Amino acid sequence: MRFGIKTLDDIQAEGRTVLCRVDINQPVDREKGALKSINRIEACVPTIRELSDKGAKVVLLAHQGSDIEYKNYYTTRPHAAVLTRLLGREVKWIDDVCGPAARAAIQELQNGEILLLDNVRFVAEEQTLFEMKLRLTHEQQAKTLLVEKLAPLADLYVCDAFAAAHRDQPSLCGFEQVLPSCMGRLFEKEFCTVSQVMEEPVRPCVFVLGGAKISDAFLMMKTVLDRGVADRILTGGLVGNIFLAALGKEIGQGSVDFIMKSNYGEYIEKAKELYARYGEQITLPVDLAWVEGGERREAALGGVPADIAAVDVGGETAQIYREAILSAKTVFVNGPMGVFEQEPSEAGTKAVWQALADTEGHTVLGGGDSITATEKYGLTDKMGYICTGGGALIRFLTGEELPVVKALRHGAGLGQ
Ligand code: ADP
Ligand code: MG
């Protein structure tokens, strides 16, 4: 039991039918019927292998793609082939989620065998659109088709999908109401790592917040400052620009127009309030960079041309941030310092990321683009911990109890 949730060490798996929810959602190439990346599939292999080794009948539930963006909405068939290869043992697959065919396949499983069901979002109640419209309670989720059809065939529920822990959907929060439940190894690692940062960070604890997800960044900042988790926050990207604008610093009218055009005007007020209260802990860029005619230009605040938007922090800022990162014991990172995707505006992110690799402090990094930057600079092995659950991680750091964490804590109370 860790942080109120049972782990695989607390359950008896042999001969038991285990419903195991994983997050193996990957970008898909529809033309080729193939996956463009398999990193999330790799990450949940240890849990699946352990359950199978212990003699469980393993039923994997997973979603693929979002029913809102729709781009990657797809079958889980290719995932079964990848899992078979990674595990070195057959992972069966069936093009059904909880109908008669799926139920028969579950009942035919032998100890140690693994079956992957099709995309759980092919069932209406699993869709995000459904979640957003109806907001079912966890008790109501236990009465949905998926849970009513599958739970009676199972003995245990294991959730290894920390990346989806902010979702309030039956395959994630419904089974815990009716089955003894625990978290898988990946969930345990990710959840305990971030819980540790929130509850007892080794100090000094520095947060590096950049990027463009402004509402999340501001909620996160408020929580970690109010709770005394962060000793210092280094700001970059659009987050830094908003603070600078709030303090009336000269950042170029183009930057201000960009903030207003993106409807982030309200955050200028929030930035003022946060800075008034926690100004000593919030560090802002002292110089900025922009791109003119394809060339990078840098200047101290006040030197950015009026009609242009700042798209990176400058060299002096990067140096100040580097020193802060090197002397920290815990560093949490979300969001790049600039538009690192383009060469003229990548230097700030590149330098700060190098500092993250060089520090002896424990670094915890999350967020899709932050991970992309880490890969781009070849620093993946140099980071302390890279969290696969971007959305879940950020929601967690905003101080909310994640729906799946709440459900698993409830499920921990049900006997085996
Ligand atoms: P993550 O995915 O790591 O959580 P975000 O999605 O919040 O990070 O932000 C990443 C995006 O922010 C990148 O696409 C990057 O180009 C953009 N970005 C960074 N700095 C700026 C800036 N100053 N102005 C506009 N966009 C920026
Ligand atoms: Mg992103």
PDB file of N, CA, C and O in Angstrom, residues 216-268:
ATOM      1  N   ASP A 216      -3.298  25.814 -17.074  1.00  0.00           N
ATOM      2  CA  ASP A 216      -2.685  24.791 -16.215  1.00  0.00           C
ATOM      3  C   ASP A 216      -1.485  25.357 -15.466  1.00  0.00           C
ATOM      4  O   ASP A 216      -1.313  25.119 -14.274  1.00  0.00           O
ATOM      5  N   ALA A 217      -0.646  26.105 -16.185  1.00  0.00           N
ATOM      6  CA  ALA A 217       0.571  26.626 -15.562  1.00  0.00           C
ATOM      7  C   ALA A 217       0.222  27.541 -14.382  1.00  0.00           C
ATOM      8  O   ALA A 217       0.848  27.467 -13.326  1.00  0.00           O
ATOM      9  N   PHE A 218      -0.800  28.347 -14.537  1.00  0.00           N
ATOM     10  CA  PHE A 218      -1.155  29.273 -13.449  1.00  0.00           C
ATOM     11  C   PHE A 218      -1.764  28.539 -12.256  1.00  0.00           C
ATOM     12  O   PHE A 218      -1.466  28.858 -11.106  1.00  0.00           O
ATOM     13  N   LEU A 219      -2.593  27.524 -12.545  1.00  0.00           N
ATOM     14  CA  LEU A 219      -3.161  26.741 -11.441  1.00  0.00           C
ATOM     15  C   LEU A 219      -2.045  26.030 -10.678  1.00  0.00           C
ATOM     16  O   LEU A 219      -2.025  26.006  -9.449  1.00  0.00           O
ATOM     17  N   MET A 220      -1.110  25.462 -11.455  1.00  0.00           N
ATOM     18  CA  MET A 220       0.002  24.737 -10.857  1.00  0.00           C
ATOM     19  C   MET A 220       0.842  25.662  -9.969  1.00  0.00           C
ATOM     20  O   MET A 220       1.184  25.333  -8.849  1.00  0.00           O
ATOM     21  N   MET A 221       1.150  26.834 -10.524  1.00  0.00           N
ATOM     22  CA  MET A 221       1.980  27.786  -9.782  1.00  0.00           C
ATOM     23  C   MET A 221       1.331  28.158  -8.457  1.00  0.00           C
ATOM     24  O   MET A 221       1.973  28.188  -7.418  1.00  0.00           O
ATOM     25  N   LYS A 222       0.039  28.445  -8.531  1.00  0.00           N
ATOM     26  CA  LYS A 222      -0.662  28.868  -7.320  1.00  0.00           C
ATOM     27  C   LYS A 222      -0.612  27.759  -6.267  1.00  0.00           C
ATOM     28  O   LYS A 222      -0.308  28.003  -5.104  1.00  0.00           O
ATOM     29  N   THR A 223      -0.879  26.531  -6.703  1.00  0.00           N
ATOM     30  CA  THR A 223      -0.891  25.411  -5.758  1.00  0.00           C
ATOM     31  C   THR A 223       0.479  25.202  -5.119  1.00  0.00           C
ATOM     32  O   THR A 223       0.589  25.098  -3.894  1.00  0.00           O
ATOM     33  N   VAL A 224       1.537  25.143  -5.943  1.00  0.00           N
ATOM     34  CA  VAL A 224       2.844  24.807  -5.366  1.00  0.00           C
ATOM     35  C   VAL A 224       3.407  25.959  -4.537  1.00  0.00           C
ATOM     36  O   VAL A 224       4.202  25.727  -3.632  1.00  0.00           O
ATOM     37  N   LEU A 225       2.964  27.183  -4.798  1.00  0.00           N
ATOM     38  CA  LEU A 225       3.403  28.304  -3.959  1.00  0.00           C
ATOM     39  C   LEU A 225       2.585  28.357  -2.672  1.00  0.00           C
ATOM     40  O   LEU A 225       3.131  28.476  -1.574  1.00  0.00           O
ATOM     41  N   ASP A 226       1.255  28.213  -2.806  1.00  0.00           N
ATOM     42  CA  ASP A 226       0.401  28.230  -1.605  1.00  0.00           C
ATOM     43  C   ASP A 226       0.806  27.133  -0.630  1.00  0.00           C
ATOM     44  O   ASP A 226       0.794  27.323   0.578  1.00  0.00           O
ATOM     45  N   ARG A 227       1.138  25.976  -1.161  1.00  0.00           N
ATOM     46  CA  ARG A 227       1.472  24.842  -0.281  1.00  0.00           C
ATOM     47  C   ARG A 227       2.926  24.843   0.155  1.00  0.00           C
ATOM     48  O   ARG A 227       3.363  23.927   0.857  1.00  0.00           O
ATOM     49  N   GLY A 228       3.676  25.795  -0.324  1.00  0.00           N
ATOM     50  CA  GLY A 228       5.091  25.862   0.062  1.00  0.00           C
ATOM     51  C   GLY A 228       5.935  24.767  -0.553  1.00  0.00           C
ATOM     52  O   GLY A 228       7.001  24.429  -0.032  1.00  0.00           O
ATOM     53  N   VAL A 229       5.479  24.170  -1.668  1.00  0.00           N
ATOM     54  CA  VAL A 229       6.260  23.109  -2.319  1.00  0.00           C
ATOM     55  C   VAL A 229       7.444  23.717  -3.074  1.00  0.00           C
ATOM     56  O   VAL A 229       8.579  23.268  -2.928  1.00  0.00           O
ATOM     57  N   ALA A 230       7.158  24.757  -3.878  1.00  0.00           N
ATOM     58  CA  ALA A 230       8.217  25.353  -4.710  1.00  0.00           C
ATOM     59  C   ALA A 230       8.943  26.440  -3.936  1.00  0.00           C
ATOM     60  O   ALA A 230       8.318  27.339  -3.377  1.00  0.00           O
ATOM     61  N   ASP A 231      10.280  26.347  -3.906  1.00  0.00           N
ATOM     62  CA  ASP A 231      11.056  27.436  -3.317  1.00  0.00           C
ATOM     63  C   ASP A 231      11.257  28.537  -4.346  1.00  0.00           C
ATOM     64  O   ASP A 231      11.413  29.702  -4.008  1.00  0.00           O
ATOM     65  N   ARG A 232      11.287  28.118  -5.601  1.00  0.00           N
ATOM     66  CA  ARG A 232      11.528  29.099  -6.644  1.00  0.00           C
ATOM     67  C   ARG A 232      10.887  28.617  -7.945  1.00  0.00           C
ATOM     68  O   ARG A 232      10.899  27.418  -8.225  1.00  0.00           O
ATOM     69  N   ILE A 233      10.341  29.552  -8.722  1.00  0.00           N
ATOM     70  CA  ILE A 233       9.781  29.202 -10.031  1.00  0.00           C
ATOM     71  C   ILE A 233      10.508  29.998 -11.104  1.00  0.00           C
ATOM     72  O   ILE A 233      10.608  31.232 -11.016  1.00  0.00           O
ATOM     73  N   LEU A 234      11.032  29.284 -12.096  1.00  0.00           N
ATOM     74  CA  LEU A 234      11.694  29.941 -13.230  1.00  0.00           C
ATOM     75  C   LEU A 234      10.687  29.950 -14.379  1.00  0.00           C
ATOM     76  O   LEU A 234      10.179  28.888 -14.765  1.00  0.00           O
ATOM     77  N   THR A 235      10.384  31.111 -14.910  1.00  0.00           N
ATOM     78  CA  THR A 235       9.349  31.173 -15.945  1.00  0.00           C
ATOM     79  C   THR A 235       9.968  31.407 -17.317  1.00  0.00           C
ATOM     80  O   THR A 235      10.976  32.094 -17.459  1.00  0.00           O
ATOM     81  N   GLY A 236       9.337  30.803 -18.313  1.00  0.00           N
ATOM     82  CA  GLY A 236       9.786  30.986 -19.699  1.00  0.00           C
ATOM     83  C   GLY A 236       8.600  30.826 -20.621  1.00  0.00           C
ATOM     84  O   GLY A 236       7.460  30.708 -20.160  1.00  0.00           O
ATOM     85  N   GLY A 237       8.865  30.786 -21.928  1.00  0.00           N
ATOM     86  CA  GLY A 237       7.784  30.603 -22.902  1.00  0.00           C
ATOM     87  C   GLY A 237       6.722  31.672 -22.743  1.00  0.00           C
ATOM     88  O   GLY A 237       6.981  32.796 -22.299  1.00  0.00           O
ATOM     89  N   LEU A 238       5.514  31.287 -23.058  1.00  0.00           N
ATOM     90  CA  LEU A 238       4.402  32.228 -22.976  1.00  0.00           C
ATOM     91  C   LEU A 238       4.103  32.604 -21.522  1.00  0.00           C
ATOM     92  O   LEU A 238       3.657  33.717 -21.224  1.00  0.00           O
ATOM     93  N   VAL A 239       4.378  31.674 -20.608  1.00  0.00           N
ATOM     94  CA  VAL A 239       4.147  31.938 -19.187  1.00  0.00           C
ATOM     95  C   VAL A 239       4.996  33.132 -18.737  1.00  0.00           C
ATOM     96  O   VAL A 239       4.510  34.067 -18.086  1.00  0.00           O
ATOM     97  N   GLY A 240       6.272  33.108 -19.123  1.00  0.00           N
ATOM     98  CA  GLY A 240       7.178  34.211 -18.783  1.00  0.00           C
ATOM     99  C   GLY A 240       6.717  35.509 -19.412  1.00  0.00           C
ATOM    100  O   GLY A 240       6.709  36.566 -18.753  1.00  0.00           O
ATOM    101  N   ASN A 241       6.308  35.441 -20.676  1.00  0.00           N
ATOM    102  CA  ASN A 241       5.856  36.663 -21.362  1.00  0.00           C
ATOM    103  C   ASN A 241       4.660  37.293 -20.646  1.00  0.00           C
ATOM    104  O   ASN A 241       4.561  38.512 -20.538  1.00  0.00           O
ATOM    105  N   ILE A 242       3.756  36.453 -20.160  1.00  0.00           N
ATOM    106  CA  ILE A 242       2.565  36.983 -19.482  1.00  0.00           C
ATOM    107  C   ILE A 242       2.963  37.705 -18.195  1.00  0.00           C
ATOM    108  O   ILE A 242       2.462  38.794 -17.905  1.00  0.00           O
ATOM    109  N   PHE A 243       3.892  37.134 -17.450  1.00  0.00           N
ATOM    110  CA  PHE A 243       4.360  37.814 -16.229  1.00  0.00           C
ATOM    111  C   PHE A 243       5.015  39.152 -16.570  1.00  0.00           C
ATOM    112  O   PHE A 243       4.779  40.159 -15.906  1.00  0.00           O
ATOM    113  N   LEU A 244       5.845  39.131 -17.596  1.00  0.00           N
ATOM    114  CA  LEU A 244       6.538  40.363 -17.969  1.00  0.00           C
ATOM    115  C   LEU A 244       5.529  41.429 -18.378  1.00  0.00           C
ATOM    116  O   LEU A 244       5.629  42.598 -17.973  1.00  0.00           O
ATOM    117  N   ALA A 245       4.525  41.020 -19.140  1.00  0.00           N
ATOM    118  CA  ALA A 245       3.490  41.976 -19.568  1.00  0.00           C
ATOM    119  C   ALA A 245       2.740  42.502 -18.350  1.00  0.00           C
ATOM    120  O   ALA A 245       2.442  43.702 -18.238  1.00  0.00           O
ATOM    121  N   ALA A 246       2.459  41.609 -17.398  1.00  0.00           N
ATOM    122  CA  ALA A 246       1.715  42.007 -16.199  1.00  0.00           C
ATOM    123  C   ALA A 246       2.488  43.045 -15.382  1.00  0.00           C
ATOM    124  O   ALA A 246       1.883  43.917 -14.747  1.00  0.00           O
ATOM    125  N   LEU A 247       3.803  42.945 -15.404  1.00  0.00           N
ATOM    126  CA  LEU A 247       4.614  43.878 -14.622  1.00  0.00           C
ATOM    127  C   LEU A 247       4.962  45.131 -15.417  1.00  0.00           C
ATOM    128  O   LEU A 247       5.757  45.961 -14.971  1.00  0.00           O
ATOM    129  N   GLY A 248       4.362  45.236 -16.600  1.00  0.00           N
ATOM    130  CA  GLY A 248       4.571  46.428 -17.417  1.00  0.00           C
ATOM    131  C   GLY A 248       5.946  46.493 -18.055  1.00  0.00           C
ATOM    132  O   GLY A 248       6.405  47.560 -18.465  1.00  0.00           O
ATOM    133  N   LYS A 249       6.617  45.341 -18.150  1.00  0.00           N
ATOM    134  CA  LYS A 249       7.932  45.329 -18.811  1.00  0.00           C
ATOM    135  C   LYS A 249       7.726  45.394 -20.327  1.00  0.00           C
ATOM    136  O   LYS A 249       6.735  44.897 -20.857  1.00  0.00           O
ATOM    137  N   GLU A 250       8.694  45.945 -20.972  1.00  0.00           N
ATOM    138  CA  GLU A 250       8.627  46.106 -22.426  1.00  0.00           C
ATOM    139  C   GLU A 250       8.988  44.781 -23.099  1.00  0.00           C
ATOM    140  O   GLU A 250      10.135  44.346 -23.039  1.00  0.00           O
ATOM    141  N   ILE A 251       8.004  44.108 -23.699  1.00  0.00           N
ATOM    142  CA  ILE A 251       8.317  42.813 -24.338  1.00  0.00           C
ATOM    143  C   ILE A 251       7.966  42.815 -25.820  1.00  0.00           C
ATOM    144  O   ILE A 251       7.973  41.775 -26.463  1.00  0.00           O
ATOM    145  N   GLY A 252       7.637  43.975 -26.360  1.00  0.00           N
ATOM    146  CA  GLY A 252       7.250  44.055 -27.773  1.00  0.00           C
ATOM    147  C   GLY A 252       5.747  43.939 -27.901  1.00  0.00           C
ATOM    148  O   GLY A 252       5.143  43.024 -27.326  1.00  0.00           O
ATOM    149  N   GLN A 253       5.169  44.856 -28.648  1.00  0.00           N
ATOM    150  CA  GLN A 253       3.707  44.842 -28.784  1.00  0.00           C
ATOM    151  C   GLN A 253       3.242  43.531 -29.413  1.00  0.00           C
ATOM    152  O   GLN A 253       2.167  43.026 -29.100  1.00  0.00           O
ATOM    153  N   GLY A 254       4.074  42.967 -30.276  1.00  0.00           N
ATOM    154  CA  GLY A 254       3.706  41.706 -30.925  1.00  0.00           C
ATOM    155  C   GLY A 254       3.470  40.607 -29.893  1.00  0.00           C
ATOM    156  O   GLY A 254       2.550  39.792 -30.046  1.00  0.00           O
ATOM    157  N   SER A 255       4.273  40.593 -28.824  1.00  0.00           N
ATOM    158  CA  SER A 255       4.085  39.580 -27.772  1.00  0.00           C
ATOM    159  C   SER A 255       2.758  39.802 -27.058  1.00  0.00           C
ATOM    160  O   SER A 255       2.020  38.854 -26.764  1.00  0.00           O
ATOM    161  N   VAL A 256       2.467  41.087 -26.781  1.00  0.00           N
ATOM    162  CA  VAL A 256       1.216  41.407 -26.086  1.00  0.00           C
ATOM    163  C   VAL A 256       0.024  41.046 -26.977  1.00  0.00           C
ATOM    164  O   VAL A 256      -0.953  40.441 -26.525  1.00  0.00           O
ATOM    165  N   ASP A 257       0.122  41.391 -28.264  1.00  0.00           N
ATOM    166  CA  ASP A 257      -0.969  41.058 -29.193  1.00  0.00           C
ATOM    167  C   ASP A 257      -1.206  39.545 -29.213  1.00  0.00           C
ATOM    168  O   ASP A 257      -2.344  39.086 -29.223  1.00  0.00           O
ATOM    169  N   PHE A 258      -0.108  38.790 -29.178  1.00  0.00           N
ATOM    170  CA  PHE A 258      -0.229  37.328 -29.211  1.00  0.00           C
ATOM    171  C   PHE A 258      -0.974  36.827 -27.969  1.00  0.00           C
ATOM    172  O   PHE A 258      -1.844  35.962 -28.051  1.00  0.00           O
ATOM    173  N   ILE A 259      -0.645  37.404 -26.816  1.00  0.00           N
ATOM    174  CA  ILE A 259      -1.307  37.006 -25.559  1.00  0.00           C
ATOM    175  C   ILE A 259      -2.796  37.321 -25.646  1.00  0.00           C
ATOM    176  O   ILE A 259      -3.647  36.489 -25.314  1.00  0.00           O
ATOM    177  N   MET A 260      -3.120  38.503 -26.148  1.00  0.00           N
ATOM    178  CA  MET A 260      -4.530  38.916 -26.237  1.00  0.00           C
ATOM    179  C   MET A 260      -5.280  38.069 -27.268  1.00  0.00           C
ATOM    180  O   MET A 260      -6.397  37.627 -27.028  1.00  0.00           O
ATOM    181  N   LYS A 261      -4.639  37.838 -28.386  1.00  0.00           N
ATOM    182  CA  LYS A 261      -5.263  37.061 -29.466  1.00  0.00           C
ATOM    183  C   LYS A 261      -5.549  35.635 -28.981  1.00  0.00           C
ATOM    184  O   LYS A 261      -6.513  35.001 -29.383  1.00  0.00           O
ATOM    185  N   SER A 262      -4.702  35.115 -28.087  1.00  0.00           N
ATOM    186  CA  SER A 262      -4.901  33.759 -27.565  1.00  0.00           C
ATOM    187  C   SER A 262      -5.858  33.749 -26.368  1.00  0.00           C
ATOM    188  O   SER A 262      -5.989  32.724 -25.703  1.00  0.00           O
ATOM    189  N   ASN A 263      -6.498  34.893 -26.119  1.00  0.00           N
ATOM    190  CA  ASN A 263      -7.452  35.002 -24.993  1.00  0.00           C
ATOM    191  C   ASN A 263      -6.820  34.755 -23.625  1.00  0.00           C
ATOM    192  O   ASN A 263      -7.453  34.172 -22.741  1.00  0.00           O
ATOM    193  N   TYR A 264      -5.566  35.160 -23.465  1.00  0.00           N
ATOM    194  CA  TYR A 264      -4.909  34.983 -22.182  1.00  0.00           C
ATOM    195  C   TYR A 264      -4.878  36.283 -21.376  1.00  0.00           C
ATOM    196  O   TYR A 264      -4.159  36.396 -20.391  1.00  0.00           O
ATOM    197  N   GLY A 265      -5.665  37.262 -21.825  1.00  0.00           N
ATOM    198  CA  GLY A 265      -5.670  38.561 -21.157  1.00  0.00           C
ATOM    199  C   GLY A 265      -5.951  38.456 -19.665  1.00  0.00           C
ATOM    200  O   GLY A 265      -5.322  39.125 -18.844  1.00  0.00           O
ATOM    201  N   GLU A 266      -6.885  37.563 -19.291  1.00  0.00           N
ATOM    202  CA  GLU A 266      -7.256  37.428 -17.869  1.00  0.00           C
ATOM    203  C   GLU A 266      -6.063  36.983 -17.009  1.00  0.00           C
ATOM    204  O   GLU A 266      -6.010  37.254 -15.805  1.00  0.00           O
ATOM    205  N   TYR A 267      -5.103  36.300 -17.652  1.00  0.00           N
ATOM    206  CA  TYR A 267      -3.962  35.813 -16.878  1.00  0.00           C
ATOM    207  C   TYR A 267      -2.982  36.931 -16.524  1.00  0.00           C
ATOM    208  O   TYR A 267      -2.159  36.772 -15.632  1.00  0.00           O
ATOM    209  N   ILE A 268      -3.106  38.031 -17.214  1.00  0.00           N
ATOM    210  CA  ILE A 268      -2.246  39.167 -16.866  1.00  0.00           C
ATOM    211  C   ILE A 268      -2.624  39.629 -15.448  1.00  0.00           C
ATOM    212  O   ILE A 268      -1.762  39.891 -14.624  1.00  0.00           O
TER     213      ILE A 268
END
